[in-house]
Amino acid sequence: MGTQIQQAREGSITEEMKIISKIEGVEPEKIRDRVAKGKVVIFKNINRDNISRYTAIGEGLTTKVNVNIGASTDHYILEEEMKKVEIANTFGADTIMDLTDGGNIDLMRREVLKKAIMPVGTVPIYQVYYEMVAKRKYVIDFTEDDFFNVIERHFKDGVDFVTVHTGITLELAKRIGKVKRLAGVVSRGGTILAAWEIYNEKENPLYSNFDYLLEIAREYDVVLSLGDALRPGGTGDAHDELQVGELMINARLAKKSLEQGVQVMIEGPGHMPLDQIDMDVKLEKELTGGIPYYVLGILPTDIAAGYDHIAGAIGGAVASASGADMLCYLTPAEHLSLPNPDQVKEGLIAFKIAAHIGDMVKLGNKIREEDNKMSIARGSLDWKSMFSYTFDKDRAKEIYRQYKGFEAGSCTMCGDLCVYLVLPRALRAKERNVKKT
C-alpha cells in the first residue's frame, strides 16, 4: 500500500485524504498534491483503527492544537490521565501526546491509544531512559538497539507520530558547555541524548542511524516530529547558535525523510520574544521548503508562572498567523507541576482560541464566518446561538447565569442600558412620535 506520501506520488487519493478534504474544505486533489510534496502530513499509523477525529497539518489547513498528558515518576495515576484524555476528546484537541516517563509506561500508552479519538504521539526516549537508566541507578549505558527496540514498540502499538531528537549531534552536544545560555537545555529528551553522547563519546544514534529510523517509520507510516532538543528555554536564549544549528540539521534530515517517502514535521522553538516569532516561523519554512512546523507554546515571556497558558496563547496566536501549523498547548501548571484535568482543559481552550485567532489572519474570510455569525447573534441578543459559537458552552452559560436565572434580554453587565436595547427603543419611540404627527 505504501505511506500517504508514496500513494500521493502515485496519484492516489486515500480515504484519509478524502476525510481531511471534507474537514478542511480543501479539494482532495490539493490535499494529495501537498502530501506528495511534504507540505501536508496526515497522522495515521497503519495499525491504528479507532481514530474518529482525523487530523492533518500544513499548507492551507487550519492551525491544530496538541494536548500533552502523561504521568511522571512522582505522580502516576492511570485514571487521572484517562480523565485528561476525555477532556481532550470533548474540547477538540487535534492530537494528543502521552509523555509518561515513569511507572508502567506501556500500559499508559496503550490505554491512551484505546481512549483517544484523535492521533496519538509519544517521545520514546523517555521510556528508554526510565527502563535502561533510572532502573540501573543512572548509568547512561543503554545501547542503540535498546533505543530502537523501544521506538518500534511504540510504532507497533499504533502511535501516529513520535518526537525524535535527531538534530542534537555529538558536535552540538559538546558545544552546550561553551555557549552561555541563561536557561541551559530544557528539553528532557535532548538532555538525555546529550548526556549519552558525551558519556559514551558516540554520535546521536538517531542521527547516525537515520536511514534505519526512516525504514521503520515508513513501515508503519508514522509521522516523524524532529524534536527541538536545543530549543531556547528562556527568551534571552532565542536564536542562539545551538537552536539555529539544530534547526539547520533537522531541515536537512526532513528533506531526506521526504525523499524516502516518510511524513515529517519539525518542532520549535519554546521561549522567544514576541517580535522574533514571525521571523522564526519564516526561517523554518525557508530552510525546509514548507515542511509543517509544530511549535511549543510559544512563550513570549518567562515570568508568567501560573498563567503560562495565557502567555503561550499570545505567542501561539502570532505563530499561527505567521504560518505555524500546529501549537503544543501549555497549561497553568507549566514550569510548576504535572497538570491536573482542570488545568488541561484551561490550556486546551486557551490554545484553541489562539489557533483560531491566527487562522483569521492566515486563512482569512473562510475562518471569519464563525465570528461574523457570533456578531450577528450578539446584535440580536440571540443567546442560544451565542453559546453555540463559544469554545466552552457550559462555562459561558454558567457565567451568564451567575446573576440571573434565565437566558433572555441583556446580560447583567449593562442591564437596561444594553446598547442593543437602548437604540432600538429610542428609534421605536421616534417612529411612534412621527406617526402621531
XYZ file of C-alpha atoms in Angstrom:
437
model
C 0.000 0.000 0.000
C 2.721 2.486 0.937
C 2.725 5.605 3.050
C 0.451 8.569 2.471
C 3.336 10.263 0.626
C 4.045 7.241 -1.565
C 0.386 6.839 -2.506
C 0.040 10.566 -3.195
C 3.047 10.457 -5.522
C 1.419 7.599 -7.389
C -1.621 9.822 -7.954
C -3.896 8.098 -5.424
C -6.312 9.954 -3.178
C -6.502 7.889 0.003
C -9.543 7.599 2.265
C -7.724 9.733 4.818
C -7.154 12.453 2.213
C -10.857 12.424 1.357
C -11.764 12.811 5.044
C -9.293 15.676 5.507
C -10.658 17.333 2.358
C -14.166 17.427 3.852
C -12.957 18.631 7.251
C -10.812 21.429 5.835
C -12.936 22.417 2.845
C -9.982 21.909 0.512
C -10.181 19.916 -2.723
C -8.894 16.339 -2.317
C -6.510 16.819 -5.248
C -4.856 19.729 -3.424
C -4.534 17.633 -0.262
C -2.949 14.836 -2.304
C -0.512 17.156 -4.057
C 0.565 18.834 -0.809
C 1.061 15.462 0.890
C 3.195 14.365 -2.059
C 5.405 17.445 -1.597
C 5.602 17.046 2.199
C 3.748 20.322 2.796
C 0.854 18.485 4.487
C 1.094 15.498 6.819
C -1.743 13.176 7.816
C -1.435 11.405 11.163
C -2.480 7.760 10.819
C -0.412 4.725 11.832
C -1.428 1.726 9.713
C -2.057 -0.215 12.958
C -4.498 2.401 14.308
C -8.165 1.613 13.678
C -10.056 3.752 16.210
C -9.473 7.341 15.028
C -12.686 9.282 14.569
C -11.149 12.774 14.665
C -8.763 12.764 11.734
C -6.050 15.402 11.748
C -3.715 16.847 9.150
C -1.441 19.873 9.374
C 0.262 22.003 6.797
C -0.169 24.435 3.936
C -3.681 25.867 3.567
C -5.060 23.962 6.570
C -6.301 25.252 9.915
C -3.847 25.502 12.793
C -4.119 22.474 15.050
C -3.639 22.130 18.820
C -1.828 19.305 20.578
C -2.500 18.373 24.196
C 0.237 16.827 26.337
C -0.788 14.392 29.044
C 1.029 11.603 30.863
C 2.121 10.526 34.314
C 5.535 11.151 35.850
C 7.911 9.328 38.138
C 6.443 11.395 41.006
C 2.751 11.027 40.178
C 1.290 8.033 38.319
C -2.499 7.623 38.387
C -3.920 5.930 35.302
C -7.497 7.092 35.930
C -6.428 10.728 36.183
C -4.663 10.580 32.815
C -7.746 8.953 31.273
C -9.794 11.889 32.539
C -7.394 14.185 30.691
C -7.934 12.159 27.518
C -11.714 12.601 27.975
C -11.220 16.356 28.211
C -9.068 16.337 25.067
C -11.765 14.339 23.272
C -14.579 16.636 24.452
C -12.977 20.042 23.898
C -11.481 19.464 20.483
C -7.805 18.572 20.822
C -6.489 17.714 17.362
C -3.695 15.457 18.605
C -2.609 14.176 21.997
C 0.838 13.208 23.253
C 1.451 10.738 26.054
C 4.597 11.959 27.819
C 4.555 9.378 30.614
C 8.105 8.969 31.897
C 7.710 6.580 34.819
C 5.674 3.661 36.144
C 4.050 1.295 33.656
C 4.710 3.298 30.514
C 3.499 0.594 28.115
C 0.148 0.309 29.920
C -0.417 4.074 29.918
C 0.380 4.404 26.207
C -1.897 1.531 25.242
C -4.782 2.862 27.324
C -4.367 6.332 25.802
C -4.417 4.778 22.326
C -7.658 2.975 23.158
C -9.427 6.005 24.601
C -8.210 8.863 22.380
C -10.335 9.614 19.319
C -7.569 11.623 17.666
C -3.972 10.840 16.590
C -1.582 9.996 19.435
C 2.100 10.858 19.728
C 4.877 9.863 22.140
C 8.512 10.589 22.997
C 10.187 7.152 23.105
C 13.439 8.425 24.666
C 11.571 8.897 27.970
C 10.868 5.184 28.167
C 14.426 4.333 27.135
C 15.759 6.468 29.970
C 13.359 5.097 32.582
C 13.845 1.451 31.681
C 17.534 1.493 30.798
C 18.932 4.228 33.050
C 16.725 5.064 36.055
C 16.276 1.386 36.932
C 20.045 0.823 36.648
C 20.957 3.579 39.095
C 21.519 6.249 36.481
C 24.335 4.786 34.403
C 23.918 6.141 30.854
C 24.683 2.808 29.218
C 21.673 1.979 27.060
C 22.565 0.704 23.608
C 21.414 1.811 20.198
C 19.444 -1.441 19.963
C 17.718 -0.624 23.276
C 16.649 2.713 21.786
C 15.313 1.392 18.502
C 13.554 -1.539 20.161
C 11.531 0.917 22.256
C 10.791 3.097 19.215
C 9.475 0.118 17.268
C 7.388 -0.977 20.260
C 5.629 2.396 20.110
C 5.132 2.056 16.352
C 3.665 -1.430 16.683
C 1.225 -0.243 19.351
C -0.223 2.233 16.843
C 1.371 5.564 17.778
C 0.724 8.024 14.938
C 3.698 10.349 15.451
C 6.832 10.456 17.586
C 9.197 13.156 18.723
C 12.749 12.124 17.870
C 15.619 14.445 18.746
C 17.587 13.833 15.568
C 19.386 17.167 15.339
C 21.425 17.171 18.545
C 24.679 15.800 17.156
C 27.764 14.996 19.223
C 29.338 18.208 17.967
C 26.386 20.298 19.166
C 26.216 18.414 22.474
C 29.835 19.359 23.141
C 29.026 22.991 22.331
C 26.428 23.170 25.123
C 29.039 23.865 27.806
C 30.721 26.539 25.706
C 27.645 28.552 24.754
C 26.489 30.862 27.535
C 22.760 30.306 27.989
C 20.508 31.793 30.638
C 18.278 28.723 30.922
C 20.532 25.944 29.635
C 18.987 22.925 27.881
C 15.322 22.449 28.835
C 14.353 19.520 26.613
C 14.175 16.281 28.598
C 14.835 14.197 25.504
C 17.620 16.491 24.396
C 19.284 16.337 27.794
C 19.179 12.535 27.834
C 20.752 12.290 24.384
C 23.381 14.944 25.103
C 24.354 13.099 28.296
C 24.517 9.752 26.436
C 26.623 11.177 23.611
C 29.123 12.898 25.896
C 29.325 9.979 28.356
C 29.887 7.413 25.584
C 31.775 9.685 23.150
C 29.426 8.483 20.414
C 27.220 10.149 17.819
C 23.496 10.546 18.424
C 22.050 7.159 17.331
C 19.032 8.874 15.778
C 21.377 10.882 13.590
C 23.908 8.157 12.750
C 21.146 5.593 12.091
C 18.664 7.958 10.495
C 18.178 5.673 7.490
C 17.091 2.853 9.808
C 14.703 5.196 11.624
C 13.178 6.092 8.250
C 12.852 2.427 7.361
C 10.756 1.539 10.404
C 8.747 4.779 10.290
C 7.885 4.064 6.664
C 6.731 0.533 7.561
C 4.027 1.914 9.904
C 3.531 5.313 8.210
C 4.409 7.103 11.436
C 4.989 10.864 11.186
C 8.429 11.824 12.464
C 8.430 15.001 14.531
C 12.041 16.188 14.520
C 12.384 17.496 18.051
C 13.999 20.724 19.163
C 16.388 19.345 21.778
C 18.189 22.677 21.928
C 15.186 24.980 21.906
C 15.544 28.148 23.983
C 14.192 27.696 27.498
C 14.368 31.425 28.156
C 13.538 34.363 25.902
C 17.127 35.589 26.229
C 18.416 32.410 24.567
C 16.297 32.670 21.416
C 18.053 32.153 18.076
C 21.458 31.349 19.538
C 23.867 29.067 17.695
C 22.525 25.936 19.399
C 18.893 26.480 18.385
C 19.677 27.573 14.835
C 22.375 24.918 14.373
C 19.944 22.161 15.330
C 17.217 23.595 13.095
C 19.557 23.512 10.101
C 20.410 19.857 10.749
C 16.748 18.937 11.162
C 15.881 20.767 7.954
C 18.338 18.580 6.028
C 17.049 15.413 7.710
C 13.442 16.390 6.999
C 14.193 16.694 3.285
C 15.799 13.252 3.393
C 12.642 11.902 5.042
C 10.551 13.170 2.161
C 12.916 11.607 -0.364
C 12.362 8.272 1.391
C 8.563 8.621 1.486
C 8.302 9.307 5.233
C 5.996 12.016 6.575
C 7.789 14.580 8.709
C 7.387 17.823 10.620
C 9.770 19.978 12.639
C 9.413 21.210 16.220
C 10.366 24.562 17.700
C 11.073 26.929 19.427
C 9.930 27.149 23.114
C 10.600 30.598 24.600
C 11.002 33.587 22.293
C 10.314 37.357 22.375
C 7.151 38.306 20.518
C 8.969 40.304 17.846
C 11.061 37.277 16.811
C 8.229 34.772 16.344
C 7.246 35.751 12.803
C 10.876 35.580 11.683
C 11.320 32.197 13.371
C 8.372 30.644 11.529
C 9.522 32.070 8.216
C 13.057 30.775 8.856
C 11.782 27.225 9.348
C 9.666 27.430 6.202
C 12.550 28.842 4.178
C 15.067 26.231 5.351
C 12.716 23.307 4.777
C 10.763 24.356 1.713
C 7.451 24.435 3.568
C 7.578 21.355 5.804
C 4.982 21.694 8.613
C 6.130 23.497 11.762
C 4.931 22.299 15.166
C 5.600 24.985 17.763
C 5.779 24.544 21.528
C 3.987 27.466 23.131
C 5.458 29.871 22.053
C 6.206 31.617 25.373
C 6.991 35.305 24.773
C 7.746 35.960 28.463
C 9.445 33.979 31.221
C 7.629 35.437 34.227
C 4.043 34.232 33.784
C 4.243 31.139 36.003
C 0.696 30.086 36.887
C -0.562 31.824 33.742
C 1.744 30.336 31.117
C -1.294 29.127 29.177
C -2.225 32.774 28.604
C 1.307 33.897 27.756
C 1.765 30.885 25.478
C -1.535 31.506 23.730
C -0.408 35.035 22.913
C 2.775 33.686 21.322
C 0.839 30.863 19.711
C -1.589 33.250 18.012
C 1.307 35.192 16.499
C 2.969 31.942 15.375
C -0.260 30.698 13.814
C -0.816 33.960 11.960
C 2.781 33.746 10.702
C 2.286 30.269 9.263
C 2.926 27.767 12.079
C 0.896 24.606 11.506
C 0.329 23.159 14.990
C 0.568 24.566 18.514
C 1.558 22.493 21.512
C -0.554 23.809 24.357
C 0.645 24.961 27.757
C -1.327 24.775 30.993
C -1.351 26.947 34.128
C 0.880 24.248 35.665
C 3.729 24.742 33.178
C 7.085 25.077 34.991
C 5.325 24.284 38.273
C 3.674 20.857 38.293
C 2.122 17.996 36.402
C -1.210 19.497 35.270
C -4.483 18.244 36.718
C -7.529 17.636 34.466
C -8.979 21.131 35.005
C -5.677 22.714 34.038
C -5.553 20.562 30.903
C -8.954 21.967 29.945
C -7.848 25.563 30.585
C -4.734 25.109 28.468
C -6.548 23.404 25.611
C -9.232 26.077 25.311
C -6.667 28.897 25.535
C -4.741 27.393 22.642
C -7.845 26.598 20.579
C -8.609 30.311 20.820
C -5.014 31.189 19.857
C -5.139 28.884 16.817
C -8.418 30.429 15.683
C -7.086 33.974 16.072
C -4.073 33.062 13.979
C -6.217 31.378 11.342
C -8.307 34.538 10.970
C -5.138 36.110 9.591
C -3.637 33.070 7.867
C -6.811 31.779 6.176
C -8.951 34.928 6.125
C -12.677 35.013 5.364
C -13.047 31.241 5.408
C -12.359 31.321 9.163
C -14.028 34.627 9.963
C -17.506 33.354 9.092
C -17.975 31.968 12.604
C -17.001 35.293 14.161
C -19.457 37.085 11.901
C -22.225 34.712 12.991
C -21.391 35.485 16.617
C -21.547 39.222 15.902
C -24.992 38.857 14.336
C -26.195 36.752 17.279
C -24.941 39.356 19.764
C -26.634 42.141 17.849
C -29.974 40.357 18.172
C -29.393 39.113 21.761
C -29.697 35.526 20.499
C -28.150 33.770 23.492
C -28.729 30.236 22.251
C -26.714 30.941 19.121
C -24.053 32.854 21.064
C -23.459 29.901 23.371
C -23.238 27.537 20.403
C -20.348 29.515 18.869
C -18.162 29.546 22.009
C -15.309 27.156 22.838
C -16.846 26.172 26.198
C -20.640 26.436 26.071
C -21.239 25.302 29.648
C -18.837 27.874 31.090
C -20.386 30.656 29.028
C -23.871 29.691 30.262
C -22.657 29.454 33.847
C -21.180 32.952 33.751
C -24.252 34.409 32.034
C -26.496 32.935 34.734
C -24.384 33.896 37.734
C -26.663 36.867 38.496
C -29.807 35.893 36.585
C -31.627 32.638 36.074
C -32.910 32.958 32.533
C -31.453 33.356 29.040
C -33.237 36.361 27.580
C -32.726 40.089 27.223
C -29.449 41.739 28.134
C -26.653 40.407 30.312
C -26.174 41.815 33.812
C -23.135 43.888 32.798
C -25.291 46.546 31.117
C -28.796 45.565 32.170
C -31.336 48.084 30.963
C -28.548 50.178 29.402
C -27.680 47.427 26.904
C -26.691 49.014 23.601
C -28.931 46.572 21.732
C -31.924 47.755 23.779
C -31.352 51.499 24.144
C -31.034 52.478 20.487
C -33.901 50.272 19.153
C -36.108 51.587 21.971
C -35.325 55.195 21.006
C -35.921 54.510 17.324
C -39.280 52.875 18.033
C -40.305 55.855 20.176
C -39.226 58.250 17.436
C -41.238 56.292 14.885
C -44.360 56.421 17.103
C -43.968 60.179 17.543
C -43.676 60.666 13.793
C -46.846 58.673 13.182
C -48.761 60.754 15.743
C -47.847 63.976 13.972
